[in-house]
PDB file of C-alpha atoms and ligand atoms in Angstrom:
ATOM      1  CA  MET A   1      35.286 -16.855 -53.801  1.00  0.00           C
ATOM      2  CA  ASN A   2      37.016 -15.420 -51.004  1.00  0.00           C
ATOM      3  CA  GLN A   3      34.340 -13.126 -49.764  1.00  0.00           C
ATOM      4  CA  PRO A   4      34.078 -11.392 -46.303  1.00  0.00           C
ATOM      5  CA  ALA A   5      31.407 -13.285 -44.430  1.00  0.00           C
ATOM      6  CA  SER A   6      28.406 -10.168 -44.073  1.00  0.00           C
ATOM      7  CA  PRO A   7      28.467  -8.931 -40.563  1.00  0.00           C
ATOM      8  CA  ARG A   8      25.498  -9.635 -38.491  1.00  0.00           C
ATOM      9  CA  LEU A   9      23.162  -6.821 -37.839  1.00  0.00           C
ATOM     10  CA  PRO A  10      22.260  -6.637 -34.056  1.00  0.00           C
ATOM     11  CA  ASP A  11      18.974  -5.109 -35.300  1.00  0.00           C
ATOM     12  CA  GLU A  12      18.199  -7.585 -37.562  1.00  0.00           C
ATOM     13  CA  PRO A  13      18.200 -10.863 -36.021  1.00  0.00           C
ATOM     14  CA  GLY A  14      15.297 -12.474 -38.374  1.00  0.00           C
ATOM     15  CA  VAL A  15      18.344 -12.368 -41.400  1.00  0.00           C
ATOM     16  CA  VAL A  16      20.467 -15.032 -39.459  1.00  0.00           C
ATOM     17  CA  ALA A  17      18.398 -17.008 -37.287  1.00  0.00           C
ATOM     18  CA  PRO A  18      16.911 -20.153 -38.898  1.00  0.00           C
ATOM     19  CA  PRO A  19      12.817 -20.400 -38.707  1.00  0.00           C
ATOM     20  CA  VAL A  20      11.413 -21.369 -35.326  1.00  0.00           C
ATOM     21  CA  LEU A  21       9.509 -24.206 -37.641  1.00  0.00           C
ATOM     22  CA  ALA A  22      10.199 -25.549 -40.814  1.00  0.00           C
ATOM     23  CA  LEU A  23       8.219 -28.826 -42.090  1.00  0.00           C
ATOM     24  CA  GLU A  24       9.722 -30.231 -45.398  1.00  0.00           C
ATOM     25  CA  GLY A  25       8.077 -32.766 -47.478  1.00  0.00           C
ATOM     26  CA  VAL A  26       5.629 -34.043 -44.746  1.00  0.00           C
ATOM     27  CA  VAL A  27       3.731 -36.893 -45.461  1.00  0.00           C
ATOM     28  CA  ARG A  28       1.052 -38.204 -42.866  1.00  0.00           C
ATOM     29  CA  ALA A  29      -1.298 -40.705 -43.200  1.00  0.00           C
ATOM     30  CA  TYR A  30      -3.430 -42.939 -41.631  1.00  0.00           C
ATOM     31  CA  VAL A  31      -4.571 -46.421 -42.207  1.00  0.00           C
ATOM     32  CA  THR A  32      -8.395 -47.183 -41.676  1.00  0.00           C
ATOM     33  CA  ALA A  33     -10.549 -49.840 -42.356  1.00  0.00           C
ATOM     34  CA  ALA A  34     -11.570 -47.903 -45.373  1.00  0.00           C
ATOM     35  CA  GLY A  35      -8.047 -47.859 -46.924  1.00  0.00           C
ATOM     36  CA  THR A  36      -5.099 -45.120 -46.427  1.00  0.00           C
ATOM     37  CA  LEU A  37      -6.365 -41.530 -45.742  1.00  0.00           C
ATOM     38  CA  THR A  38      -3.348 -39.156 -47.072  1.00  0.00           C
ATOM     39  CA  VAL A  39      -3.797 -36.050 -44.841  1.00  0.00           C
ATOM     40  CA  LEU A  40      -0.591 -34.777 -45.429  1.00  0.00           C
ATOM     41  CA  ASN A  41       0.968 -34.845 -48.707  1.00  0.00           C
ATOM     42  CA  GLY A  42       4.130 -32.874 -49.113  1.00  0.00           C
ATOM     43  CA  VAL A  43       3.746 -29.979 -46.903  1.00  0.00           C
ATOM     44  CA  GLU A  44       6.008 -27.371 -47.063  1.00  0.00           C
ATOM     45  CA  LEU A  45       5.990 -24.324 -44.327  1.00  0.00           C
ATOM     46  CA  THR A  46       8.414 -22.273 -42.551  1.00  0.00           C
ATOM     47  CA  VAL A  47       7.127 -20.057 -39.537  1.00  0.00           C
ATOM     48  CA  LYS A  48       9.885 -17.129 -38.816  1.00  0.00           C
ATOM     49  CA  PRO A  49      10.791 -16.255 -35.349  1.00  0.00           C
ATOM     50  CA  GLY A  50       7.935 -13.869 -34.222  1.00  0.00           C
ATOM     51  CA  GLU A  51       5.625 -14.449 -36.676  1.00  0.00           C
ATOM     52  CA  LEU A  52       1.887 -15.256 -35.903  1.00  0.00           C
ATOM     53  CA  VAL A  53       0.324 -17.868 -38.496  1.00  0.00           C
ATOM     54  CA  ALA A  54      -3.502 -18.576 -38.677  1.00  0.00           C
ATOM     55  CA  LEU A  55      -4.233 -22.234 -39.789  1.00  0.00           C
ATOM     56  CA  VAL A  56      -7.733 -21.884 -41.355  1.00  0.00           C
ATOM     57  CA  ALA A  57      -9.264 -24.624 -43.127  1.00  0.00           C
ATOM     58  CA  PRO A  58     -12.946 -26.506 -42.734  1.00  0.00           C
ATOM     59  CA  SER A  59     -13.320 -29.422 -40.390  1.00  0.00           C
ATOM     60  CA  GLY A  60     -11.781 -32.840 -41.359  1.00  0.00           C
ATOM     61  CA  VAL A  61      -8.874 -31.358 -43.788  1.00  0.00           C
ATOM     62  CA  GLY A  62      -6.161 -31.977 -41.559  1.00  0.00           C
ATOM     63  CA  LYS A  63      -5.368 -29.048 -39.171  1.00  0.00           C
ATOM     64  CA  SER A  64      -5.167 -30.867 -36.144  1.00  0.00           C
ATOM     65  CA  THR A  65      -2.669 -33.231 -37.703  1.00  0.00           C
ATOM     66  CA  LEU A  66      -0.520 -30.525 -38.929  1.00  0.00           C
ATOM     67  CA  LEU A  67      -0.308 -29.040 -35.707  1.00  0.00           C
ATOM     68  CA  HIS A  68       0.479 -32.393 -34.179  1.00  0.00           C
ATOM     69  CA  VAL A  69       2.852 -33.189 -36.300  1.00  0.00           C
ATOM     70  CA  ALA A  70       4.732 -29.830 -36.298  1.00  0.00           C
ATOM     71  CA  GLY A  71       4.407 -29.779 -32.327  1.00  0.00           C
ATOM     72  CA  LEU A  72       6.270 -33.232 -32.127  1.00  0.00           C
ATOM     73  CA  LEU A  73       2.988 -35.015 -30.991  1.00  0.00           C
ATOM     74  CA  GLU A  74       2.995 -37.292 -33.936  1.00  0.00           C
ATOM     75  CA  LYS A  75       5.423 -38.594 -36.577  1.00  0.00           C
ATOM     76  CA  PRO A  76       5.427 -38.374 -40.250  1.00  0.00           C
ATOM     77  CA  GLU A  77       5.670 -41.201 -42.604  1.00  0.00           C
ATOM     78  CA  ALA A  78       7.758 -38.962 -45.002  1.00  0.00           C
ATOM     79  CA  GLY A  79       9.545 -35.637 -44.702  1.00  0.00           C
ATOM     80  CA  GLU A  80      11.521 -33.394 -41.860  1.00  0.00           C
ATOM     81  CA  VAL A  81      10.296 -31.492 -39.152  1.00  0.00           C
ATOM     82  CA  ARG A  82      12.894 -29.074 -37.807  1.00  0.00           C
ATOM     83  CA  ILE A  83      12.542 -26.753 -34.934  1.00  0.00           C
ATOM     84  CA  ASN A  84      15.004 -23.679 -34.348  1.00  0.00           C
ATOM     85  CA  GLY A  85      17.252 -25.337 -37.419  1.00  0.00           C
ATOM     86  CA  ARG A  86      17.708 -28.661 -35.375  1.00  0.00           C
ATOM     87  CA  THR A  87      16.133 -31.792 -37.151  1.00  0.00           C
ATOM     88  CA  ALA A  88      13.445 -33.985 -35.165  1.00  0.00           C
ATOM     89  CA  SER A  89      13.561 -37.183 -37.035  1.00  0.00           C
ATOM     90  CA  GLY A  90      16.758 -38.728 -36.122  1.00  0.00           C
ATOM     91  CA  LEU A  91      15.583 -38.341 -32.342  1.00  0.00           C
ATOM     92  CA  ASN A  92      14.358 -40.967 -29.914  1.00  0.00           C
ATOM     93  CA  ASP A  93      11.138 -40.543 -28.428  1.00  0.00           C
ATOM     94  CA  LEU A  94      13.208 -39.098 -24.923  1.00  0.00           C
ATOM     95  CA  ALA A  95      14.810 -36.332 -27.137  1.00  0.00           C
ATOM     96  CA  ARG A  96      11.582 -35.470 -28.787  1.00  0.00           C
ATOM     97  CA  THR A  97       9.939 -35.058 -25.746  1.00  0.00           C
ATOM     98  CA  ALA A  98      12.497 -32.808 -24.504  1.00  0.00           C
ATOM     99  CA  MET A  99      12.621 -31.113 -27.729  1.00  0.00           C
ATOM    100  CA  ARG A 100       8.703 -30.901 -27.385  1.00  0.00           C
ATOM    101  CA  ARG A 101       8.848 -29.804 -23.766  1.00  0.00           C
ATOM    102  CA  ARG A 102      11.593 -27.099 -24.447  1.00  0.00           C
ATOM    103  CA  ASP A 103      10.787 -25.847 -27.775  1.00  0.00           C
ATOM    104  CA  ILE A 104       7.114 -25.921 -27.957  1.00  0.00           C
ATOM    105  CA  GLY A 105       3.857 -24.592 -26.022  1.00  0.00           C
ATOM    106  CA  PHE A 106       0.034 -26.157 -26.843  1.00  0.00           C
ATOM    107  CA  VAL A 107      -3.348 -24.789 -26.494  1.00  0.00           C
ATOM    108  CA  TYR A 108      -6.394 -26.661 -26.887  1.00  0.00           C
ATOM    109  CA  GLN A 109      -9.612 -25.751 -27.522  1.00  0.00           C
ATOM    110  CA  PHE A 110     -10.698 -27.422 -24.108  1.00  0.00           C
ATOM    111  CA  HIS A 111      -8.240 -26.038 -21.236  1.00  0.00           C
ATOM    112  CA  HIS A 112      -7.037 -29.551 -19.996  1.00  0.00           C
ATOM    113  CA  LEU A 113      -6.091 -27.838 -16.390  1.00  0.00           C
ATOM    114  CA  LEU A 114      -5.526 -29.900 -13.868  1.00  0.00           C
ATOM    115  CA  PRO A 115      -9.154 -29.157 -12.020  1.00  0.00           C
ATOM    116  CA  GLU A 116      -8.121 -29.701  -8.335  1.00  0.00           C
ATOM    117  CA  PHE A 117      -5.074 -27.190  -8.535  1.00  0.00           C
ATOM    118  CA  THR A 118      -5.529 -23.308  -8.662  1.00  0.00           C
ATOM    119  CA  ALA A 119      -4.625 -20.851 -11.770  1.00  0.00           C
ATOM    120  CA  LEU A 120      -1.531 -20.226 -10.347  1.00  0.00           C
ATOM    121  CA  GLU A 121      -0.687 -23.892  -9.137  1.00  0.00           C
ATOM    122  CA  ASN A 122      -1.711 -24.751 -12.833  1.00  0.00           C
ATOM    123  CA  ILE A 123       1.024 -22.767 -14.414  1.00  0.00           C
ATOM    124  CA  VAL A 124       3.618 -23.130 -11.465  1.00  0.00           C
ATOM    125  CA  MET A 125       3.980 -27.042 -12.035  1.00  0.00           C
ATOM    126  CA  PRO A 126       5.116 -27.298 -15.149  1.00  0.00           C
ATOM    127  CA  GLN A 127       8.230 -24.900 -14.535  1.00  0.00           C
ATOM    128  CA  MET A 128       9.108 -26.946 -11.397  1.00  0.00           C
ATOM    129  CA  ILE A 129       9.335 -30.096 -13.399  1.00  0.00           C
ATOM    130  CA  ALA A 130      11.398 -28.369 -15.733  1.00  0.00           C
ATOM    131  CA  GLY A 131      13.491 -27.712 -12.473  1.00  0.00           C
ATOM    132  CA  LEU A 132      12.921 -24.168 -11.420  1.00  0.00           C
ATOM    133  CA  GLY A 133      12.330 -23.167  -7.339  1.00  0.00           C
ATOM    134  CA  LYS A 134       9.091 -22.818  -6.277  1.00  0.00           C
ATOM    135  CA  SER A 135       9.268 -18.958  -5.978  1.00  0.00           C
ATOM    136  CA  GLU A 136      10.781 -18.282  -9.219  1.00  0.00           C
ATOM    137  CA  ALA A 137       8.291 -20.404 -10.916  1.00  0.00           C
ATOM    138  CA  GLU A 138       5.278 -18.746  -8.509  1.00  0.00           C
ATOM    139  CA  ALA A 139       6.678 -15.146  -9.729  1.00  0.00           C
ATOM    140  CA  ARG A 140       6.347 -16.147 -13.124  1.00  0.00           C
ATOM    141  CA  ALA A 141       3.312 -17.519 -12.926  1.00  0.00           C
ATOM    142  CA  ARG A 142       2.208 -14.065 -11.362  1.00  0.00           C
ATOM    143  CA  GLN A 143       3.535 -12.416 -14.093  1.00  0.00           C
ATOM    144  CA  LEU A 144       2.095 -14.299 -16.872  1.00  0.00           C
ATOM    145  CA  LEU A 145      -1.354 -13.864 -15.094  1.00  0.00           C
ATOM    146  CA  GLY A 146      -0.973 -10.163 -15.148  1.00  0.00           C
ATOM    147  CA  TYR A 147       0.130 -10.369 -18.785  1.00  0.00           C
ATOM    148  CA  MET A 148      -3.708 -12.165 -19.466  1.00  0.00           C
ATOM    149  CA  ARG A 149      -5.345 -10.115 -17.101  1.00  0.00           C
ATOM    150  CA  ILE A 150      -6.786 -12.297 -14.659  1.00  0.00           C
ATOM    151  CA  GLU A 151      -4.163 -11.616 -11.607  1.00  0.00           C
ATOM    152  CA  ALA A 152      -7.362 -11.598  -9.385  1.00  0.00           C
ATOM    153  CA  ARG A 153      -7.849 -15.163 -10.361  1.00  0.00           C
ATOM    154  CA  ALA A 154      -4.798 -16.600  -9.425  1.00  0.00           C
ATOM    155  CA  ASP A 155      -6.200 -18.645  -6.441  1.00  0.00           C
ATOM    156  CA  HIS A 156      -9.490 -19.988  -8.317  1.00  0.00           C
ATOM    157  CA  ARG A 157      -9.714 -23.386  -9.302  1.00  0.00           C
ATOM    158  CA  PRO A 158     -10.486 -23.904 -12.938  1.00  0.00           C
ATOM    159  CA  ALA A 159     -14.545 -24.672 -12.022  1.00  0.00           C
ATOM    160  CA  GLU A 160     -14.546 -21.269 -10.684  1.00  0.00           C
ATOM    161  CA  LEU A 161     -13.377 -19.622 -13.559  1.00  0.00           C
ATOM    162  CA  SER A 162     -15.158 -18.447 -17.324  1.00  0.00           C
ATOM    163  CA  GLY A 163     -14.648 -20.295 -20.012  1.00  0.00           C
ATOM    164  CA  GLY A 164     -12.270 -17.229 -21.180  1.00  0.00           C
ATOM    165  CA  GLU A 165     -10.772 -17.448 -17.513  1.00  0.00           C
ATOM    166  CA  GLN A 166      -9.947 -20.915 -18.271  1.00  0.00           C
ATOM    167  CA  GLN A 167      -8.056 -20.657 -21.647  1.00  0.00           C
ATOM    168  CA  ARG A 168      -6.245 -17.377 -20.443  1.00  0.00           C
ATOM    169  CA  VAL A 169      -5.032 -20.095 -17.694  1.00  0.00           C
ATOM    170  CA  ALA A 170      -4.033 -22.350 -20.323  1.00  0.00           C
ATOM    171  CA  ILE A 171      -2.145 -19.612 -22.604  1.00  0.00           C
ATOM    172  CA  ALA A 172      -0.104 -18.836 -19.885  1.00  0.00           C
ATOM    173  CA  ARG A 173       0.673 -22.292 -18.747  1.00  0.00           C
ATOM    174  CA  ALA A 174       1.643 -22.843 -22.612  1.00  0.00           C
ATOM    175  CA  VAL A 175       4.170 -20.456 -22.470  1.00  0.00           C
ATOM    176  CA  ALA A 176       5.346 -20.916 -18.678  1.00  0.00           C
ATOM    177  CA  ASN A 177       8.778 -22.751 -19.738  1.00  0.00           C
ATOM    178  CA  GLY A 178       9.533 -20.068 -22.370  1.00  0.00           C
ATOM    179  CA  PRO A 179       9.004 -22.157 -25.640  1.00  0.00           C
ATOM    180  CA  ARG A 180      10.068 -20.729 -28.918  1.00  0.00           C
ATOM    181  CA  ILE A 181       6.544 -21.337 -30.675  1.00  0.00           C
ATOM    182  CA  LEU A 182       3.201 -21.814 -29.332  1.00  0.00           C
ATOM    183  CA  MET A 183       0.560 -23.938 -31.116  1.00  0.00           C
ATOM    184  CA  ALA A 184      -2.793 -23.562 -30.854  1.00  0.00           C
ATOM    185  CA  ASP A 185      -5.678 -25.596 -32.129  1.00  0.00           C
ATOM    186  CA  GLU A 186      -9.100 -23.622 -31.991  1.00  0.00           C
ATOM    187  CA  PRO A 187      -7.876 -22.100 -28.776  1.00  0.00           C
ATOM    188  CA  THR A 188     -11.227 -19.705 -28.712  1.00  0.00           C
ATOM    189  CA  GLY A 189     -13.438 -22.255 -30.297  1.00  0.00           C
ATOM    190  CA  ASN A 190     -15.568 -22.954 -27.124  1.00  0.00           C
ATOM    191  CA  LEU A 191     -16.214 -19.057 -26.569  1.00  0.00           C
ATOM    192  CA  ASP A 192     -18.711 -16.676 -27.847  1.00  0.00           C
ATOM    193  CA  PRO A 193     -17.529 -13.977 -29.947  1.00  0.00           C
ATOM    194  CA  LYS A 194     -16.631 -11.456 -27.593  1.00  0.00           C
ATOM    195  CA  THR A 195     -14.877 -13.311 -25.280  1.00  0.00           C
ATOM    196  CA  SER A 196     -13.249 -14.856 -28.427  1.00  0.00           C
ATOM    197  CA  ASP A 197     -11.740 -11.751 -29.199  1.00  0.00           C
ATOM    198  CA  HIS A 198     -10.575 -10.294 -25.728  1.00  0.00           C
ATOM    199  CA  VAL A 199      -8.654 -13.849 -25.170  1.00  0.00           C
ATOM    200  CA  PHE A 200      -7.220 -13.514 -29.077  1.00  0.00           C
ATOM    201  CA  ALA A 201      -6.105 -10.206 -27.779  1.00  0.00           C
ATOM    202  CA  ALA A 202      -4.577 -11.047 -24.782  1.00  0.00           C
ATOM    203  CA  LEU A 203      -2.941 -13.956 -26.238  1.00  0.00           C
ATOM    204  CA  ASP A 204      -1.403 -11.514 -29.217  1.00  0.00           C
ATOM    205  CA  ALA A 205      -0.216  -9.245 -26.908  1.00  0.00           C
ATOM    206  CA  LEU A 206       1.554 -12.617 -24.983  1.00  0.00           C
ATOM    207  CA  VAL A 207       3.007 -13.537 -28.071  1.00  0.00           C
ATOM    208  CA  ARG A 208       4.172  -9.873 -29.459  1.00  0.00           C
ATOM    209  CA  GLN A 209       5.659  -9.222 -26.323  1.00  0.00           C
ATOM    210  CA  SER A 210       7.799 -12.065 -25.926  1.00  0.00           C
ATOM    211  CA  GLY A 211       8.541 -12.673 -29.373  1.00  0.00           C
ATOM    212  CA  LEU A 212       7.413 -15.829 -29.724  1.00  0.00           C
ATOM    213  CA  SER A 213       6.151 -17.186 -32.960  1.00  0.00           C
ATOM    214  CA  ALA A 214       2.648 -18.813 -32.901  1.00  0.00           C
ATOM    215  CA  LEU A 215       0.589 -21.144 -35.291  1.00  0.00           C
ATOM    216  CA  ILE A 216      -2.755 -20.690 -34.621  1.00  0.00           C
ATOM    217  CA  ALA A 217      -5.653 -23.088 -36.074  1.00  0.00           C
ATOM    218  CA  THR A 218      -8.751 -21.005 -36.162  1.00  0.00           C
ATOM    219  CA  HIS A 219     -12.457 -21.170 -38.276  1.00  0.00           C
ATOM    220  CA  ASN A 220     -12.419 -17.458 -36.907  1.00  0.00           C
ATOM    221  CA  MET A 221     -11.825 -15.421 -40.095  1.00  0.00           C
ATOM    222  CA  ALA A 222     -11.732 -12.010 -37.742  1.00  0.00           C
ATOM    223  CA  LEU A 223      -8.914 -13.412 -35.719  1.00  0.00           C
ATOM    224  CA  ALA A 224      -7.012 -15.000 -38.856  1.00  0.00           C
ATOM    225  CA  ALA A 225      -7.027 -11.468 -40.469  1.00  0.00           C
ATOM    226  CA  ARG A 226      -5.044 -10.180 -37.302  1.00  0.00           C
ATOM    227  CA  MET A 227      -2.171 -12.332 -37.635  1.00  0.00           C
ATOM    228  CA  ASP A 228       0.561 -12.046 -39.717  1.00  0.00           C
ATOM    229  CA  ARG A 229      -0.296 -14.169 -42.706  1.00  0.00           C
ATOM    230  CA  ALA A 230      -2.747 -16.967 -43.286  1.00  0.00           C
ATOM    231  CA  ILE A 231      -2.547 -20.543 -44.217  1.00  0.00           C
ATOM    232  CA  THR A 232      -4.646 -23.528 -45.360  1.00  0.00           C
ATOM    233  CA  LEU A 233      -4.377 -26.925 -46.441  1.00  0.00           C
ATOM    234  CA  LYS A 234      -5.391 -28.187 -50.182  1.00  0.00           C
ATOM    235  CA  ASP A 235      -5.024 -31.600 -50.939  1.00  0.00           C
ATOM    236  CA  GLY A 236      -2.393 -32.157 -48.204  1.00  0.00           C
ATOM    237  CA  LYS A 237      -0.667 -29.489 -49.272  1.00  0.00           C
ATOM    238  CA  VAL A 238      -0.316 -26.064 -47.414  1.00  0.00           C
ATOM    239  CA  VAL A 239      -1.167 -22.922 -49.270  1.00  0.00           C
ATOM    240  CA  PRO A 240      -1.791 -19.305 -48.420  1.00  0.00           C
ATOM    241  CA  ALA A 241      -5.704 -18.851 -47.159  1.00  0.00           C
ATOM    242  CA  GLU A 242      -8.004 -15.689 -49.073  1.00  0.00           C
ATOM    243  CA  ILE A 243      -9.050 -14.001 -46.031  1.00  0.00           C
ATOM    244  CA  ALA A 244     -11.589 -11.388 -46.788  1.00  0.00           C
TER     245      ALA A 244
HETATM  246  P1  ADP B   1      -9.319 -30.838 -38.594  1.00  0.00           P
HETATM  247  O1  ADP B   1      -8.200 -30.789 -37.413  1.00  0.00           O
HETATM  248  O2  ADP B   1      -9.202 -30.339 -39.977  1.00  0.00           O
HETATM  249  O3  ADP B   1     -10.737 -31.024 -38.472  1.00  0.00           O
HETATM  250  P2  ADP B   1      -7.890 -33.420 -38.294  1.00  0.00           P
HETATM  251  O4  ADP B   1      -6.272 -33.339 -38.904  1.00  0.00           O
HETATM  252  O5  ADP B   1      -8.262 -34.063 -36.866  1.00  0.00           O
HETATM  253  O6  ADP B   1      -8.993 -32.555 -39.202  1.00  0.00           O
HETATM  254  O7  ADP B   1      -8.480 -34.894 -39.107  1.00  0.00           O
HETATM  255  C1  ADP B   1      -8.093 -34.978 -40.577  1.00  0.00           C
HETATM  256  C2  ADP B   1      -8.532 -36.114 -41.313  1.00  0.00           C
HETATM  257  O8  ADP B   1      -7.624 -37.365 -40.765  1.00  0.00           O
HETATM  258  C3  ADP B   1     -10.231 -36.431 -40.781  1.00  0.00           C
HETATM  259  O9  ADP B   1     -11.002 -37.165 -41.825  1.00  0.00           O
HETATM  260  C4  ADP B   1      -9.849 -37.456 -39.816  1.00  0.00           C
HETATM  261  O10 ADP B   1     -11.343 -38.396 -39.722  1.00  0.00           O
HETATM  262  C5  ADP B   1      -8.662 -38.023 -40.309  1.00  0.00           C
HETATM  263  N1  ADP B   1      -7.777 -38.682 -39.002  1.00  0.00           N
HETATM  264  C6  ADP B   1      -7.392 -37.896 -38.022  1.00  0.00           C
HETATM  265  N2  ADP B   1      -6.918 -38.670 -37.094  1.00  0.00           N
HETATM  266  C7  ADP B   1      -7.353 -39.945 -37.336  1.00  0.00           C
HETATM  267  C8  ADP B   1      -6.678 -41.160 -36.547  1.00  0.00           C
HETATM  268  N3  ADP B   1      -6.024 -41.255 -35.776  1.00  0.00           N
HETATM  269  N4  ADP B   1      -6.967 -42.381 -37.600  1.00  0.00           N
HETATM  270  C9  ADP B   1      -7.762 -42.176 -38.723  1.00  0.00           C
HETATM  271  N5  ADP B   1      -7.806 -40.696 -39.277  1.00  0.00           N
HETATM  272  C10 ADP B   1      -7.887 -39.888 -38.448  1.00  0.00           C
END
């Protein structure tokens, strides 16, 4: 049984890299006045490095719950969440928060930008909180605004940006600290179809260029079809989704 270890091929990092995200037997239930509502009931899911996965399901089925558990914002009642091969369940709150800040970027349906700061400052701030110097953080923020094609809006406050521009800034902010995976909950849900298309194209280009993985909840089947694969939730479990 003394077989030599197979060599690691430099052009095939995915062969040896662990999944960026793995959910194993994940259960999440809410206790309500009407009884216990089990939203996730044994979820199995892996997202590989560089993979873009669409999460499509009707409202109320559990997309946000899945994203919150996968993104370490909520703890499951049972099962394991692994980020980059590292388990989250044994970690205390401080270590979970550190893992979330380092490895996970979040984008919501509403931008959640700080209203009194400019687009640039909104992207600089999380980097400085993570310990980066101001000039380095500004350089990266400008680069990200460039990737998102809104460098001309760097000095605008959120109220001076269109809905699509606000979401572009929110996406740039979410990836500012170089996470391993971007999780987005209906990131284009508030936008008209054309703007939604442009914002998604910018997100797609950013994710592909940076080798990031992404798990994106969306109602938009055309966008879902442009991702590497689509999943849905059925009876509390993740199953492949049919995209027409
Ligand atoms: P989706 O994102 O697909 O719309 P959610 O994950 O937000 O679905 O919610 C799934 C189900 O869990 C819904 O029926 C919702 O009402 C319920 N739910 C979500 N959060 C809570 C909570 N904190 N307490 C009780 N029920 C909740």
